[in-house]
Amino acid sequence: MVTSSQPRKQRKYRYTAPLHIKSKFLNSHVSEDVAKENGVKTIRVIEGDTVKVMRGDHAGTEGKVREVDVKHESVTVDGVSEVKADGKEVPRRIHASNLLITKLNLDDERRLGKKGGKK
């Protein structure tokens, strides 16, 4: 938990945090119908979730989460990519706070149990 009120120390804390803490920074809002169904407003993004990009150049794009990079606190979504100078397409990394989860991947039965939602 960040205890300092100084922005520079807060930034340093987030940057140097261990991976089990950085994982908690990857929470995202859940759409209204999914929230009513499962009893959660936010939940950590995992591979297999279907998300909608809410901010940035790709706002409105919907796709499945392909990869979650805890070290860099970013998510890769199918259908969201950028073109490099040599013409190669590479996936665009997006922060989880800019996403809205529209469908949950419930392969892990404990996922909602941990969050306090319906089992």
Short mmCIF file of N, CA and C in Angstrom, two decimals:
data_model
loop_
_atom_site.label_atom_id
_atom_site.label_comp_id
_atom_site.label_asym_id
_atom_site.label_seq_id
_atom_site.Cartn_x
_atom_site.Cartn_y
_atom_site.Cartn_z
N MET A 1 0.85 -1.18 0.00
CA MET A 1 0.00 0.00 0.00
C MET A 1 0.89 1.24 0.00
N VAL A 2 0.55 2.20 -0.84
CA VAL A 2 1.31 3.44 -0.92
C VAL A 2 0.95 4.29 0.29
N THR A 3 1.97 4.71 1.03
CA THR A 3 1.70 5.52 2.21
C THR A 3 2.10 6.97 2.02
N SER A 4 2.91 7.25 1.01
CA SER A 4 3.37 8.61 0.78
C SER A 4 2.34 9.41 -0.02
N SER A 5 2.30 10.71 0.22
CA SER A 5 1.42 11.57 -0.57
C SER A 5 2.20 12.24 -1.70
N GLN A 6 3.50 11.98 -1.77
CA GLN A 6 4.32 12.58 -2.82
C GLN A 6 4.18 11.79 -4.12
N PRO A 7 3.80 12.45 -5.22
CA PRO A 7 3.61 11.74 -6.49
C PRO A 7 4.86 10.98 -6.95
N ARG A 8 6.05 11.55 -6.72
CA ARG A 8 7.26 10.86 -7.19
C ARG A 8 7.45 9.53 -6.46
N LYS A 9 7.11 9.49 -5.17
CA LYS A 9 7.24 8.24 -4.42
C LYS A 9 6.14 7.24 -4.81
N GLN A 10 4.96 7.76 -5.14
CA GLN A 10 3.89 6.87 -5.60
C GLN A 10 4.27 6.23 -6.93
N ARG A 11 4.84 7.02 -7.84
CA ARG A 11 5.29 6.48 -9.14
C ARG A 11 6.38 5.44 -8.93
N LYS A 12 7.32 5.74 -8.05
CA LYS A 12 8.41 4.80 -7.79
C LYS A 12 7.87 3.50 -7.20
N TYR A 13 6.89 3.60 -6.30
CA TYR A 13 6.30 2.41 -5.69
C TYR A 13 5.68 1.52 -6.75
N ARG A 14 4.91 2.12 -7.66
CA ARG A 14 4.25 1.33 -8.71
C ARG A 14 5.27 0.70 -9.64
N TYR A 15 6.34 1.43 -9.94
CA TYR A 15 7.34 0.93 -10.88
C TYR A 15 8.18 -0.18 -10.29
N THR A 16 8.52 -0.08 -9.00
CA THR A 16 9.41 -1.06 -8.37
C THR A 16 8.66 -2.12 -7.57
N ALA A 17 7.36 -2.13 -7.63
CA ALA A 17 6.57 -3.09 -6.85
C ALA A 17 6.85 -4.51 -7.32
N PRO A 18 6.78 -5.49 -6.41
CA PRO A 18 6.94 -6.89 -6.82
C PRO A 18 5.74 -7.34 -7.65
N LEU A 19 5.91 -8.44 -8.38
CA LEU A 19 4.88 -8.88 -9.33
C LEU A 19 3.55 -9.21 -8.67
N HIS A 20 3.56 -9.75 -7.45
CA HIS A 20 2.29 -10.09 -6.82
C HIS A 20 1.49 -8.83 -6.46
N ILE A 21 2.17 -7.70 -6.31
CA ILE A 21 1.48 -6.42 -6.08
C ILE A 21 1.07 -5.81 -7.42
N LYS A 22 1.97 -5.86 -8.42
CA LYS A 22 1.65 -5.31 -9.75
C LYS A 22 0.43 -6.00 -10.36
N SER A 23 0.23 -7.25 -10.02
CA SER A 23 -0.92 -7.99 -10.53
C SER A 23 -2.23 -7.33 -10.11
N LYS A 24 -2.23 -6.71 -8.95
CA LYS A 24 -3.44 -6.06 -8.44
C LYS A 24 -3.74 -4.76 -9.18
N PHE A 25 -2.76 -4.22 -9.91
CA PHE A 25 -2.97 -3.00 -10.70
C PHE A 25 -3.68 -3.29 -12.01
N LEU A 26 -3.93 -4.56 -12.33
CA LEU A 26 -4.51 -4.95 -13.62
C LEU A 26 -6.02 -5.18 -13.53
N ASN A 27 -6.69 -4.50 -12.62
CA ASN A 27 -8.14 -4.60 -12.52
C ASN A 27 -8.80 -3.74 -13.58
N SER A 28 -10.00 -4.15 -13.99
CA SER A 28 -10.73 -3.42 -15.01
C SER A 28 -12.21 -3.44 -14.66
N HIS A 29 -12.94 -2.43 -15.13
CA HIS A 29 -14.37 -2.38 -14.91
C HIS A 29 -15.07 -3.48 -15.69
N VAL A 30 -16.25 -3.87 -15.20
CA VAL A 30 -17.05 -4.91 -15.82
C VAL A 30 -18.32 -4.25 -16.35
N SER A 31 -18.81 -4.69 -17.52
CA SER A 31 -20.02 -4.11 -18.09
C SER A 31 -21.22 -4.35 -17.16
N GLU A 32 -22.27 -3.54 -17.31
CA GLU A 32 -23.39 -3.58 -16.38
C GLU A 32 -24.07 -4.94 -16.31
N ASP A 33 -24.33 -5.57 -17.47
CA ASP A 33 -25.03 -6.85 -17.45
C ASP A 33 -24.18 -7.95 -16.80
N VAL A 34 -22.87 -7.94 -17.03
CA VAL A 34 -21.98 -8.92 -16.40
C VAL A 34 -21.88 -8.65 -14.91
N ALA A 35 -21.88 -7.37 -14.52
CA ALA A 35 -21.80 -7.00 -13.11
C ALA A 35 -23.03 -7.51 -12.35
N LYS A 36 -24.22 -7.33 -12.94
CA LYS A 36 -25.44 -7.82 -12.28
C LYS A 36 -25.44 -9.33 -12.18
N GLU A 37 -24.99 -9.98 -13.22
CA GLU A 37 -24.99 -11.44 -13.27
C GLU A 37 -24.03 -12.07 -12.27
N ASN A 38 -22.84 -11.43 -12.08
CA ASN A 38 -21.79 -12.03 -11.25
C ASN A 38 -21.55 -11.33 -9.92
N GLY A 39 -22.14 -10.17 -9.72
CA GLY A 39 -22.01 -9.48 -8.44
C GLY A 39 -20.68 -8.81 -8.21
N VAL A 40 -20.00 -8.39 -9.29
CA VAL A 40 -18.72 -7.67 -9.15
C VAL A 40 -18.73 -6.44 -10.06
N LYS A 41 -18.06 -5.36 -9.62
CA LYS A 41 -17.94 -4.16 -10.45
C LYS A 41 -16.61 -4.11 -11.18
N THR A 42 -15.55 -4.58 -10.51
CA THR A 42 -14.24 -4.65 -11.14
C THR A 42 -13.62 -6.01 -10.84
N ILE A 43 -12.77 -6.44 -11.74
CA ILE A 43 -12.09 -7.73 -11.55
C ILE A 43 -10.80 -7.70 -12.35
N ARG A 44 -9.84 -8.52 -11.97
CA ARG A 44 -8.56 -8.57 -12.68
C ARG A 44 -8.77 -9.17 -14.07
N VAL A 45 -8.12 -8.59 -15.06
CA VAL A 45 -8.20 -9.08 -16.43
C VAL A 45 -7.33 -10.32 -16.56
N ILE A 46 -7.85 -11.37 -17.22
CA ILE A 46 -7.05 -12.56 -17.50
C ILE A 46 -7.22 -12.93 -18.96
N GLU A 47 -6.35 -13.81 -19.45
CA GLU A 47 -6.43 -14.28 -20.82
C GLU A 47 -7.77 -14.97 -21.04
N GLY A 48 -8.39 -14.70 -22.18
CA GLY A 48 -9.67 -15.34 -22.51
C GLY A 48 -10.87 -14.45 -22.24
N ASP A 49 -10.71 -13.39 -21.45
CA ASP A 49 -11.80 -12.43 -21.25
C ASP A 49 -12.07 -11.71 -22.57
N THR A 50 -13.32 -11.34 -22.80
CA THR A 50 -13.65 -10.49 -23.94
C THR A 50 -13.77 -9.07 -23.41
N VAL A 51 -13.04 -8.13 -24.04
CA VAL A 51 -12.98 -6.76 -23.55
C VAL A 51 -13.29 -5.78 -24.68
N LYS A 52 -13.67 -4.57 -24.26
CA LYS A 52 -13.90 -3.48 -25.19
C LYS A 52 -12.94 -2.36 -24.80
N VAL A 53 -12.22 -1.81 -25.78
CA VAL A 53 -11.29 -0.72 -25.52
C VAL A 53 -12.10 0.57 -25.40
N MET A 54 -11.91 1.30 -24.29
CA MET A 54 -12.71 2.49 -24.03
C MET A 54 -11.97 3.79 -24.30
N ARG A 55 -10.64 3.77 -24.35
CA ARG A 55 -9.85 4.98 -24.52
C ARG A 55 -8.80 4.77 -25.60
N GLY A 56 -8.35 5.88 -26.18
CA GLY A 56 -7.24 5.82 -27.12
C GLY A 56 -7.68 5.68 -28.57
N ASP A 57 -6.71 5.42 -29.45
CA ASP A 57 -6.96 5.32 -30.88
C ASP A 57 -7.88 4.16 -31.25
N HIS A 58 -7.88 3.12 -30.44
CA HIS A 58 -8.66 1.92 -30.75
C HIS A 58 -9.96 1.84 -29.94
N ALA A 59 -10.44 2.98 -29.46
CA ALA A 59 -11.67 3.00 -28.65
C ALA A 59 -12.81 2.40 -29.45
N GLY A 60 -13.59 1.53 -28.79
CA GLY A 60 -14.72 0.88 -29.42
C GLY A 60 -14.41 -0.50 -29.96
N THR A 61 -13.14 -0.84 -30.07
CA THR A 61 -12.74 -2.16 -30.57
C THR A 61 -12.99 -3.21 -29.51
N GLU A 62 -13.57 -4.34 -29.94
CA GLU A 62 -13.82 -5.43 -29.01
C GLU A 62 -13.01 -6.64 -29.44
N GLY A 63 -12.49 -7.38 -28.48
CA GLY A 63 -11.71 -8.57 -28.79
C GLY A 63 -11.37 -9.34 -27.54
N LYS A 64 -10.79 -10.53 -27.76
CA LYS A 64 -10.38 -11.36 -26.63
C LYS A 64 -9.00 -10.94 -26.16
N VAL A 65 -8.76 -11.12 -24.87
CA VAL A 65 -7.45 -10.83 -24.30
C VAL A 65 -6.52 -11.96 -24.71
N ARG A 66 -5.44 -11.60 -25.40
CA ARG A 66 -4.48 -12.58 -25.87
C ARG A 66 -3.39 -12.81 -24.84
N GLU A 67 -2.94 -11.72 -24.19
CA GLU A 67 -1.82 -11.83 -23.26
C GLU A 67 -1.95 -10.76 -22.18
N VAL A 68 -1.55 -11.11 -20.96
CA VAL A 68 -1.50 -10.16 -19.86
C VAL A 68 -0.05 -10.11 -19.39
N ASP A 69 0.56 -8.92 -19.47
CA ASP A 69 1.96 -8.74 -19.08
C ASP A 69 1.99 -8.02 -17.74
N VAL A 70 2.20 -8.78 -16.67
CA VAL A 70 2.17 -8.21 -15.33
C VAL A 70 3.36 -7.28 -15.10
N LYS A 71 4.52 -7.62 -15.63
CA LYS A 71 5.72 -6.81 -15.43
C LYS A 71 5.54 -5.40 -15.98
N HIS A 72 4.94 -5.27 -17.15
CA HIS A 72 4.75 -3.96 -17.77
C HIS A 72 3.33 -3.42 -17.55
N GLU A 73 2.52 -4.12 -16.76
CA GLU A 73 1.15 -3.71 -16.44
C GLU A 73 0.34 -3.41 -17.70
N SER A 74 0.38 -4.33 -18.67
CA SER A 74 -0.32 -4.10 -19.92
C SER A 74 -1.02 -5.36 -20.40
N VAL A 75 -1.99 -5.14 -21.30
CA VAL A 75 -2.81 -6.21 -21.83
C VAL A 75 -2.76 -6.14 -23.35
N THR A 76 -2.69 -7.31 -24.02
CA THR A 76 -2.73 -7.37 -25.47
C THR A 76 -4.09 -7.94 -25.88
N VAL A 77 -4.77 -7.24 -26.80
CA VAL A 77 -6.12 -7.62 -27.22
C VAL A 77 -6.09 -7.98 -28.70
N ASP A 78 -6.80 -9.07 -29.08
CA ASP A 78 -6.92 -9.42 -30.49
C ASP A 78 -7.59 -8.29 -31.24
N GLY A 79 -7.06 -7.96 -32.42
CA GLY A 79 -7.65 -6.91 -33.24
C GLY A 79 -7.13 -5.52 -32.95
N VAL A 80 -6.27 -5.38 -31.97
CA VAL A 80 -5.69 -4.07 -31.65
C VAL A 80 -4.19 -4.16 -31.95
N SER A 81 -3.78 -3.52 -33.02
CA SER A 81 -2.38 -3.57 -33.40
C SER A 81 -1.98 -2.25 -34.03
N GLU A 82 -0.68 -2.07 -34.20
CA GLU A 82 -0.16 -0.87 -34.86
C GLU A 82 0.86 -1.31 -35.90
N VAL A 83 1.08 -0.46 -36.91
CA VAL A 83 1.99 -0.78 -37.99
C VAL A 83 3.33 -0.09 -37.74
N LYS A 84 4.40 -0.86 -37.79
CA LYS A 84 5.73 -0.31 -37.62
C LYS A 84 6.19 0.36 -38.92
N ALA A 85 7.30 1.04 -38.86
CA ALA A 85 7.82 1.77 -40.03
C ALA A 85 8.14 0.84 -41.19
N ASP A 86 8.53 -0.41 -40.89
CA ASP A 86 8.86 -1.35 -41.97
C ASP A 86 7.63 -2.09 -42.49
N GLY A 87 6.43 -1.72 -42.00
CA GLY A 87 5.18 -2.32 -42.49
C GLY A 87 4.70 -3.51 -41.69
N LYS A 88 5.46 -3.92 -40.72
CA LYS A 88 5.09 -5.08 -39.90
C LYS A 88 4.03 -4.68 -38.88
N GLU A 89 3.01 -5.53 -38.69
CA GLU A 89 1.98 -5.26 -37.67
C GLU A 89 2.39 -5.91 -36.36
N VAL A 90 2.32 -5.14 -35.29
CA VAL A 90 2.64 -5.66 -33.96
C VAL A 90 1.48 -5.35 -33.03
N PRO A 91 1.23 -6.22 -32.05
CA PRO A 91 0.12 -5.96 -31.11
C PRO A 91 0.39 -4.71 -30.28
N ARG A 92 -0.67 -3.96 -30.02
CA ARG A 92 -0.57 -2.73 -29.23
C ARG A 92 -0.92 -3.07 -27.79
N ARG A 93 -0.05 -2.69 -26.85
CA ARG A 93 -0.30 -2.97 -25.44
C ARG A 93 -1.18 -1.86 -24.86
N ILE A 94 -2.15 -2.26 -24.05
CA ILE A 94 -3.11 -1.32 -23.48
C ILE A 94 -3.15 -1.54 -21.97
N HIS A 95 -3.29 -0.45 -21.21
CA HIS A 95 -3.42 -0.58 -19.77
C HIS A 95 -4.82 -1.07 -19.43
N ALA A 96 -4.95 -1.90 -18.40
CA ALA A 96 -6.22 -2.52 -18.04
C ALA A 96 -7.29 -1.50 -17.65
N SER A 97 -6.89 -0.33 -17.16
CA SER A 97 -7.87 0.67 -16.75
C SER A 97 -8.60 1.27 -17.94
N ASN A 98 -8.09 1.07 -19.15
CA ASN A 98 -8.73 1.59 -20.36
C ASN A 98 -9.62 0.56 -21.03
N LEU A 99 -9.90 -0.54 -20.33
CA LEU A 99 -10.71 -1.61 -20.89
C LEU A 99 -12.00 -1.79 -20.11
N LEU A 100 -13.01 -2.36 -20.77
CA LEU A 100 -14.26 -2.74 -20.13
C LEU A 100 -14.48 -4.21 -20.43
N ILE A 101 -14.60 -5.02 -19.40
CA ILE A 101 -14.79 -6.47 -19.60
C ILE A 101 -16.26 -6.71 -19.96
N THR A 102 -16.49 -7.33 -21.12
CA THR A 102 -17.85 -7.59 -21.56
C THR A 102 -18.25 -9.05 -21.38
N LYS A 103 -17.25 -9.93 -21.28
CA LYS A 103 -17.53 -11.35 -21.04
C LYS A 103 -16.38 -11.94 -20.24
N LEU A 104 -16.70 -12.62 -19.15
CA LEU A 104 -15.67 -13.19 -18.28
C LEU A 104 -15.27 -14.58 -18.73
N ASN A 105 -14.00 -14.90 -18.55
CA ASN A 105 -13.50 -16.25 -18.74
C ASN A 105 -13.61 -16.95 -17.39
N LEU A 106 -14.55 -17.88 -17.28
CA LEU A 106 -14.80 -18.53 -15.99
C LEU A 106 -14.27 -19.96 -15.94
N ASP A 107 -13.13 -20.22 -16.60
CA ASP A 107 -12.52 -21.54 -16.55
C ASP A 107 -12.09 -21.88 -15.12
N ASP A 108 -11.66 -20.88 -14.36
CA ASP A 108 -11.24 -21.07 -12.97
C ASP A 108 -12.46 -20.82 -12.07
N GLU A 109 -12.94 -21.87 -11.40
CA GLU A 109 -14.14 -21.74 -10.57
C GLU A 109 -13.91 -20.78 -9.40
N ARG A 110 -12.66 -20.63 -8.96
CA ARG A 110 -12.35 -19.80 -7.80
C ARG A 110 -12.31 -18.31 -8.13
N ARG A 111 -12.36 -17.96 -9.42
CA ARG A 111 -12.16 -16.56 -9.81
C ARG A 111 -13.15 -15.63 -9.16
N LEU A 112 -14.42 -15.94 -9.21
CA LEU A 112 -15.44 -15.06 -8.60
C LEU A 112 -15.54 -15.27 -7.10
N GLY A 113 -15.18 -16.45 -6.63
CA GLY A 113 -15.21 -16.73 -5.20
C GLY A 113 -14.24 -15.85 -4.43
N LYS A 114 -13.07 -15.61 -5.03
CA LYS A 114 -12.07 -14.77 -4.40
C LYS A 114 -12.56 -13.33 -4.28
N LYS A 115 -13.31 -12.89 -5.27
CA LYS A 115 -13.76 -11.50 -5.32
C LYS A 115 -15.02 -11.27 -4.49
N GLY A 116 -15.65 -12.34 -4.04
CA GLY A 116 -16.83 -12.20 -3.21
C GLY A 116 -18.13 -12.24 -4.00
N GLY A 117 -18.05 -12.54 -5.29
CA GLY A 117 -19.25 -12.61 -6.12
C GLY A 117 -19.93 -13.94 -5.97
N LYS A 118 -20.94 -14.16 -6.82
CA LYS A 118 -21.68 -15.42 -6.79
C LYS A 118 -20.77 -16.56 -7.25
N LYS A 119 -20.98 -17.73 -6.69
CA LYS A 119 -20.14 -18.88 -7.05
C LYS A 119 -20.83 -19.77 -8.04
#
